[in-house]
N, CA and C atoms as an extended XYZ file, in Angstrom:
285
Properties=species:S:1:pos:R:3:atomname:S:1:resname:S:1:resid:I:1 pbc="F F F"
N        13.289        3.089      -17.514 N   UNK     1
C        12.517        4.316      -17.544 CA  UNK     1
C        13.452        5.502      -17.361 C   UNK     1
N        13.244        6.339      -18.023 N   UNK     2
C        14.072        7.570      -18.176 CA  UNK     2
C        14.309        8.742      -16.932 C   UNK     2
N        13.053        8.632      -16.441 N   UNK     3
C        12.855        9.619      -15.030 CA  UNK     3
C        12.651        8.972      -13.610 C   UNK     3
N        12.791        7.697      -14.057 N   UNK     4
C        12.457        6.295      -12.713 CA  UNK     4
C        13.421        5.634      -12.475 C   UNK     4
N        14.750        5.790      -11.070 N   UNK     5
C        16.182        5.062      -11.230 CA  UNK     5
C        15.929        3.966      -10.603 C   UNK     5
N        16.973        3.519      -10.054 N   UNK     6
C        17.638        2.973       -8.880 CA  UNK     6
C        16.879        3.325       -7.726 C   UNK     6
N        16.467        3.109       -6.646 N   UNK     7
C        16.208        3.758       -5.330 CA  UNK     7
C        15.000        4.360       -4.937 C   UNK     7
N        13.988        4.815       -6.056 N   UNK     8
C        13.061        5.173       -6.173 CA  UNK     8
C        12.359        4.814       -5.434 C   UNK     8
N        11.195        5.460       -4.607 N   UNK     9
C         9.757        4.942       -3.788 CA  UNK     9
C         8.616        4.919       -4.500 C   UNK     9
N         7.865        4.299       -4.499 N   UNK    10
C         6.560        4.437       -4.888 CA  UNK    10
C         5.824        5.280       -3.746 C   UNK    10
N         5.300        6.265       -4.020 N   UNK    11
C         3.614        6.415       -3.181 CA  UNK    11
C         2.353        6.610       -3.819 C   UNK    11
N         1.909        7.026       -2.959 N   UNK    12
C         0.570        6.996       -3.168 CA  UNK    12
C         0.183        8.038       -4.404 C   UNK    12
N        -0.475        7.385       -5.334 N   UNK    13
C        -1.288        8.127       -6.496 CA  UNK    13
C        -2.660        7.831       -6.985 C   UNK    13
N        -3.653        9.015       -7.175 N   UNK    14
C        -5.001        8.094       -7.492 CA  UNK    14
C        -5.528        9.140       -8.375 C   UNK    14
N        -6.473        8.777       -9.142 N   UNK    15
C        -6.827        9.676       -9.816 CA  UNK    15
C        -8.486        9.456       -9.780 C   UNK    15
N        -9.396       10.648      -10.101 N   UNK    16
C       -10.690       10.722      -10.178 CA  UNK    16
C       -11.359       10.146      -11.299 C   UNK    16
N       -10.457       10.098      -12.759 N   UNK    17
C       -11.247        9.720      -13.705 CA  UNK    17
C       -10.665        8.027      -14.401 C   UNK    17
N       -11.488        7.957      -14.628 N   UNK    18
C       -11.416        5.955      -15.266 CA  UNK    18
C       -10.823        5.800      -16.416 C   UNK    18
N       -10.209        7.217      -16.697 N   UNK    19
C        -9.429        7.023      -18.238 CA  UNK    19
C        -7.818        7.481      -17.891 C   UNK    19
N        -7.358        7.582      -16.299 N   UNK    20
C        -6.014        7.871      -16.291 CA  UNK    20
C        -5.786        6.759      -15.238 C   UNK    20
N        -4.996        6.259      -15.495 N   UNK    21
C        -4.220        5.216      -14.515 CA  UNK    21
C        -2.650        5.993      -13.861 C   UNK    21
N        -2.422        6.564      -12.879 N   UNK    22
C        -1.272        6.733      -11.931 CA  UNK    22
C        -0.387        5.730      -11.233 C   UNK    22
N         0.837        6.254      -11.717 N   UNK    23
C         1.748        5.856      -10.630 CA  UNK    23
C         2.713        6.796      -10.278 C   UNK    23
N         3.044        7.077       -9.213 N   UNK    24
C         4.341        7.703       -8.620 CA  UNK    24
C         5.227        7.721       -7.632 C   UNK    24
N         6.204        7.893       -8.146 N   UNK    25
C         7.693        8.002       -7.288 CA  UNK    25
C         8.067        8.617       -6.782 C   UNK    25
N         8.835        8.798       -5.575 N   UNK    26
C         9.632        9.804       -5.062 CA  UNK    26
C        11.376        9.657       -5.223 C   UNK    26
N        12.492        9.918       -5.909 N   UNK    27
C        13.738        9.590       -6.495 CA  UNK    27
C        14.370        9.873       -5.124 C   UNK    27
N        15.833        9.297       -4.984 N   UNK    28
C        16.469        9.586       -4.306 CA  UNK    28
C        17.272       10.665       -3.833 C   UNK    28
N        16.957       12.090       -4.972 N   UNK    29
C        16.876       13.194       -4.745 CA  UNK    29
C        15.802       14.141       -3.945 C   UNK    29
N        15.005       13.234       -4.118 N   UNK    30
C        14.046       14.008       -3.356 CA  UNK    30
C        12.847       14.414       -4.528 C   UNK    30
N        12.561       14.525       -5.731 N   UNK    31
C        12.194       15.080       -6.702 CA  UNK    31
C        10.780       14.065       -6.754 C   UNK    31
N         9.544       14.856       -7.162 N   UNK    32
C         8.649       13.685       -7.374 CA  UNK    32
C         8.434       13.298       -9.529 C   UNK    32
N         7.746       12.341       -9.324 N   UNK    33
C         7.967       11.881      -10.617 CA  UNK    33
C         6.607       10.887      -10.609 C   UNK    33
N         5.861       11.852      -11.547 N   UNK    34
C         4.398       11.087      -11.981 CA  UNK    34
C         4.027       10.204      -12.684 C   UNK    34
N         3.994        8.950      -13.545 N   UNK    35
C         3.313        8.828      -14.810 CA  UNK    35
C         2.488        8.094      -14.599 C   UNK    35
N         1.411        8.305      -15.857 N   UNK    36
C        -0.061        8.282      -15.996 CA  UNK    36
C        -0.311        7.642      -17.428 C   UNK    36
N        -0.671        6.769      -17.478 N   UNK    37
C        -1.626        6.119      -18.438 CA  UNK    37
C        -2.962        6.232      -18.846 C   UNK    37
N        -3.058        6.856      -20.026 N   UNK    38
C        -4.153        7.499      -19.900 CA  UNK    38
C        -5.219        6.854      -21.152 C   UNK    38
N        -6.504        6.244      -21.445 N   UNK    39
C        -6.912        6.038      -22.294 CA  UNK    39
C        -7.899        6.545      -23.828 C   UNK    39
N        -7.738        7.953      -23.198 N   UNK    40
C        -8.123        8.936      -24.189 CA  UNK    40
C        -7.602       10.418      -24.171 C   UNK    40
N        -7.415       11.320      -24.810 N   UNK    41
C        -7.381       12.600      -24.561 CA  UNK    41
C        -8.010       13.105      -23.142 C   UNK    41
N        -7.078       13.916      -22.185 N   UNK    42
C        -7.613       13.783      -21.038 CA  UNK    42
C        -6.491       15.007      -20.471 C   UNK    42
N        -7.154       15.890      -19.429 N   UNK    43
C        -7.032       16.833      -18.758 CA  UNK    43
C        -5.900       16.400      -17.350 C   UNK    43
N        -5.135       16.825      -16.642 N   UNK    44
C        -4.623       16.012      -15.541 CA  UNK    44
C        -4.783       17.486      -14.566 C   UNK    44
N        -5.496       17.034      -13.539 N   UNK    45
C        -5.282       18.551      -12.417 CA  UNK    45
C        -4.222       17.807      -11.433 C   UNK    45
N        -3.329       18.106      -11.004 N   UNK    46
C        -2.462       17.432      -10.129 CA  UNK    46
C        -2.110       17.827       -8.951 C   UNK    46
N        -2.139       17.815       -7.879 N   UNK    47
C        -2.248       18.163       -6.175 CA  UNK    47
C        -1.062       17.289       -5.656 C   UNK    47
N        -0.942       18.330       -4.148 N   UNK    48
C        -0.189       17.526       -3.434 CA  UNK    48
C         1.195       17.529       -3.466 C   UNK    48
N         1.567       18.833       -5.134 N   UNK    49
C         3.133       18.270       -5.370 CA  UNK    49
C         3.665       19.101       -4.166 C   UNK    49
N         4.803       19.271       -4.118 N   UNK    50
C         5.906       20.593       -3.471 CA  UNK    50
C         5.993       21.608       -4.318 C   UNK    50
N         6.317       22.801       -4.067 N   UNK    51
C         6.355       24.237       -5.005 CA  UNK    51
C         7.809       23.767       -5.760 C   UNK    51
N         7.881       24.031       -7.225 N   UNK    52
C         8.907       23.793       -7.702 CA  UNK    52
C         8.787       24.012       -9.047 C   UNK    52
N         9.672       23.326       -9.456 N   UNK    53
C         9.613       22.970      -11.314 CA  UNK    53
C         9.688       21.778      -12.215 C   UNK    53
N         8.370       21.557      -12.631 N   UNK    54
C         7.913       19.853      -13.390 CA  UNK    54
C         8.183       20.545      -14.849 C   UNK    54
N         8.734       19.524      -15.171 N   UNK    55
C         8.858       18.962      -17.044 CA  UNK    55
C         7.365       17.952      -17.165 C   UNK    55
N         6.696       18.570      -17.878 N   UNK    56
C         5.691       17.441      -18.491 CA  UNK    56
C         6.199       17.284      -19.937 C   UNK    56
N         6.465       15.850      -20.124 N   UNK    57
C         6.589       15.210      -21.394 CA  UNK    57
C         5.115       13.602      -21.192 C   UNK    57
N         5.108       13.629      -22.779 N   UNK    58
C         4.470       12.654      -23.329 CA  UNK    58
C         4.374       11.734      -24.428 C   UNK    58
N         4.065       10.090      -24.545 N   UNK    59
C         3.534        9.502      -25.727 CA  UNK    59
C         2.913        9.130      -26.317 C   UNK    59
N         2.165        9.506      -27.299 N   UNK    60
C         0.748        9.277      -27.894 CA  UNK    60
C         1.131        8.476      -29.532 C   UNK    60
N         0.229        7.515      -30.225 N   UNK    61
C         0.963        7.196      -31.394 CA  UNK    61
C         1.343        7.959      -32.286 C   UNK    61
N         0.810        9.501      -32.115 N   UNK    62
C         0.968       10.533      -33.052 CA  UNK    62
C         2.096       11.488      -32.944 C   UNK    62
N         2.628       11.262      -31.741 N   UNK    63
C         3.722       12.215      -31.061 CA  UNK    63
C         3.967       11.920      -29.776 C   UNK    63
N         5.429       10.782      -30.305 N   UNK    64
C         6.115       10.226      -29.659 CA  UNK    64
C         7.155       10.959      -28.635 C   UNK    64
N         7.591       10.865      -27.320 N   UNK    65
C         8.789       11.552      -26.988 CA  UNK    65
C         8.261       13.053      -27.375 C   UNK    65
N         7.114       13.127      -27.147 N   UNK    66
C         6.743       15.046      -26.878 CA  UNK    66
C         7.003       15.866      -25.239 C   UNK    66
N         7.930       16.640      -25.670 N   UNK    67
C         8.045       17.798      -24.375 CA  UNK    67
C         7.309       19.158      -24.434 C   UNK    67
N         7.008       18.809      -23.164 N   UNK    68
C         6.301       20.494      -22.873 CA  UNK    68
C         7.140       21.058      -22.231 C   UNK    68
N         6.563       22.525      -21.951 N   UNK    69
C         7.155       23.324      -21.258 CA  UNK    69
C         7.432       23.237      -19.612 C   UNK    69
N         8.316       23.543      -19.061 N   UNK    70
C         8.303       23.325      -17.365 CA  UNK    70
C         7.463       24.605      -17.213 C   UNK    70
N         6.872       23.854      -16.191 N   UNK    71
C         5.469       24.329      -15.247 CA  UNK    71
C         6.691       24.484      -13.940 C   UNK    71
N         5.906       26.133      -13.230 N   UNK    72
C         6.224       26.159      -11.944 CA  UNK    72
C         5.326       26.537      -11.082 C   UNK    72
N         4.971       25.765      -10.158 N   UNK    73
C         4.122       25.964       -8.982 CA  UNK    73
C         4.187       26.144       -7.620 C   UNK    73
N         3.489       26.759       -6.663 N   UNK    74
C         4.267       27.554       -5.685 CA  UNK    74
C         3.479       26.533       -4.731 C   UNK    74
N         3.806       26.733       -3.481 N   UNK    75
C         3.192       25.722       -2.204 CA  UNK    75
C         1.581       25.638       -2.510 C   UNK    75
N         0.903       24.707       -2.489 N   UNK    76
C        -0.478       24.644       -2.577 CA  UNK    76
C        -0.948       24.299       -3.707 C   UNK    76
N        -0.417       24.921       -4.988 N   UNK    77
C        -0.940       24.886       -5.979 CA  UNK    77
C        -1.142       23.368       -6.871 C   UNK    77
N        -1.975       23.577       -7.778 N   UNK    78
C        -1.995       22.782       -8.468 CA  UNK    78
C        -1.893       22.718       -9.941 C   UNK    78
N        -0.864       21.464      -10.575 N   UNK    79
C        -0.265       21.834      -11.981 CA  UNK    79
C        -1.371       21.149      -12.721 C   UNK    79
N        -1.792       21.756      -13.680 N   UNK    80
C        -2.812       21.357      -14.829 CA  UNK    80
C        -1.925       21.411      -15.962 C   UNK    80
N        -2.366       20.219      -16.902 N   UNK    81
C        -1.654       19.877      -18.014 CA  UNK    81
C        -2.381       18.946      -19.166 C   UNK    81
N        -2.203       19.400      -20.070 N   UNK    82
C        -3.272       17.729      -20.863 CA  UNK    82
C        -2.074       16.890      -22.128 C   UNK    82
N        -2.798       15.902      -22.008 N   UNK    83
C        -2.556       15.144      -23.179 CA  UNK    83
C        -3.824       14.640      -24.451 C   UNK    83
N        -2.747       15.287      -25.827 N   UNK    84
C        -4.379       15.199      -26.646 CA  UNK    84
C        -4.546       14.103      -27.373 C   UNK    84
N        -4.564       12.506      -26.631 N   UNK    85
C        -4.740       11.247      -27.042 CA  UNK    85
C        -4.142       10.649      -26.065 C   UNK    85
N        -4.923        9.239      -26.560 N   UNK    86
C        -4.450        7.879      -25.508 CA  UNK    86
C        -2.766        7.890      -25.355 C   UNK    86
N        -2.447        7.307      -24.250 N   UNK    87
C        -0.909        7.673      -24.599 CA  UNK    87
C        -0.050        7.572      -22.521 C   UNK    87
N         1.330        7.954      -22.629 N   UNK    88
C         1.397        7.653      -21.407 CA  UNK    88
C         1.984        9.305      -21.168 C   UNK    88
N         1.808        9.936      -20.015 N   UNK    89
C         2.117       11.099      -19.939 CA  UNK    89
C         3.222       10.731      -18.410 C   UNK    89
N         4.017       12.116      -18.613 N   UNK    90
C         5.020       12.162      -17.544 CA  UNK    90
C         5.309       13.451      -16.803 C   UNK    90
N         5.279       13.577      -15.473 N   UNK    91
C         5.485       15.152      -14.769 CA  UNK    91
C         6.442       14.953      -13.675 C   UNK    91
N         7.406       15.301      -13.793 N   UNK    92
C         8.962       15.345      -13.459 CA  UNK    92
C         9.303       16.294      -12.787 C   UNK    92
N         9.427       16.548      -11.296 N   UNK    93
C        10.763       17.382      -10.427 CA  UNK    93
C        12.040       17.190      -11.189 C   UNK    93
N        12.017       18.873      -11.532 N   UNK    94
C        13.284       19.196      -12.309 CA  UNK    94
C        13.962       20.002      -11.130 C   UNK    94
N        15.316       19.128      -11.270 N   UNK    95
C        16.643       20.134      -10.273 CA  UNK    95
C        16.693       21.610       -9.914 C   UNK    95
């Protein structure tokens, strides 16, 4: 996995709706690192991170290896992002 090393933790991830499946890491930098399996076009509200800067990338059969833009969010907030099809999505603590 590209954003998942060596050393990595799992914690805790859950989600509200029955069409995204979570998992996430915490890296040995310190950085958190989301991904989500998702089974249809689907919205992600995301909580809980640290104030910082996430890369959301994604893969859907239509658009493979798609990057978005880095999102920055301040203490509290929460990053909203979608993916527009089934597919696995990714939200990344960037350095």
């Amino acid at each position: 996995m590209k954003y998942i090393r060596r050393g990595a933790l799992r914690v805790g991830a859950t989600s509200t709706s029955g069409l995204i499946k979570p998992v996430a890491f915490k890296r040995p930098d310190g950085k958190l690192v989301l991904v989500a399996n998702t089974s249809a076009a689907a919205t992600l509200d995301v909580g809980g991170l640290p104030a910082g800067d996430y890369q959301v990338s994604f893969s859907t059969a239509a658009q493979p290896g798609a990057v978005g833009a880095v999102q920055t969010i301040l203490a509290g907030q929460t990053l909203t992002t979608t993916i527009p099809a089934s597919g696995v999505i990714t939200i990344s603590g960037t350095p």
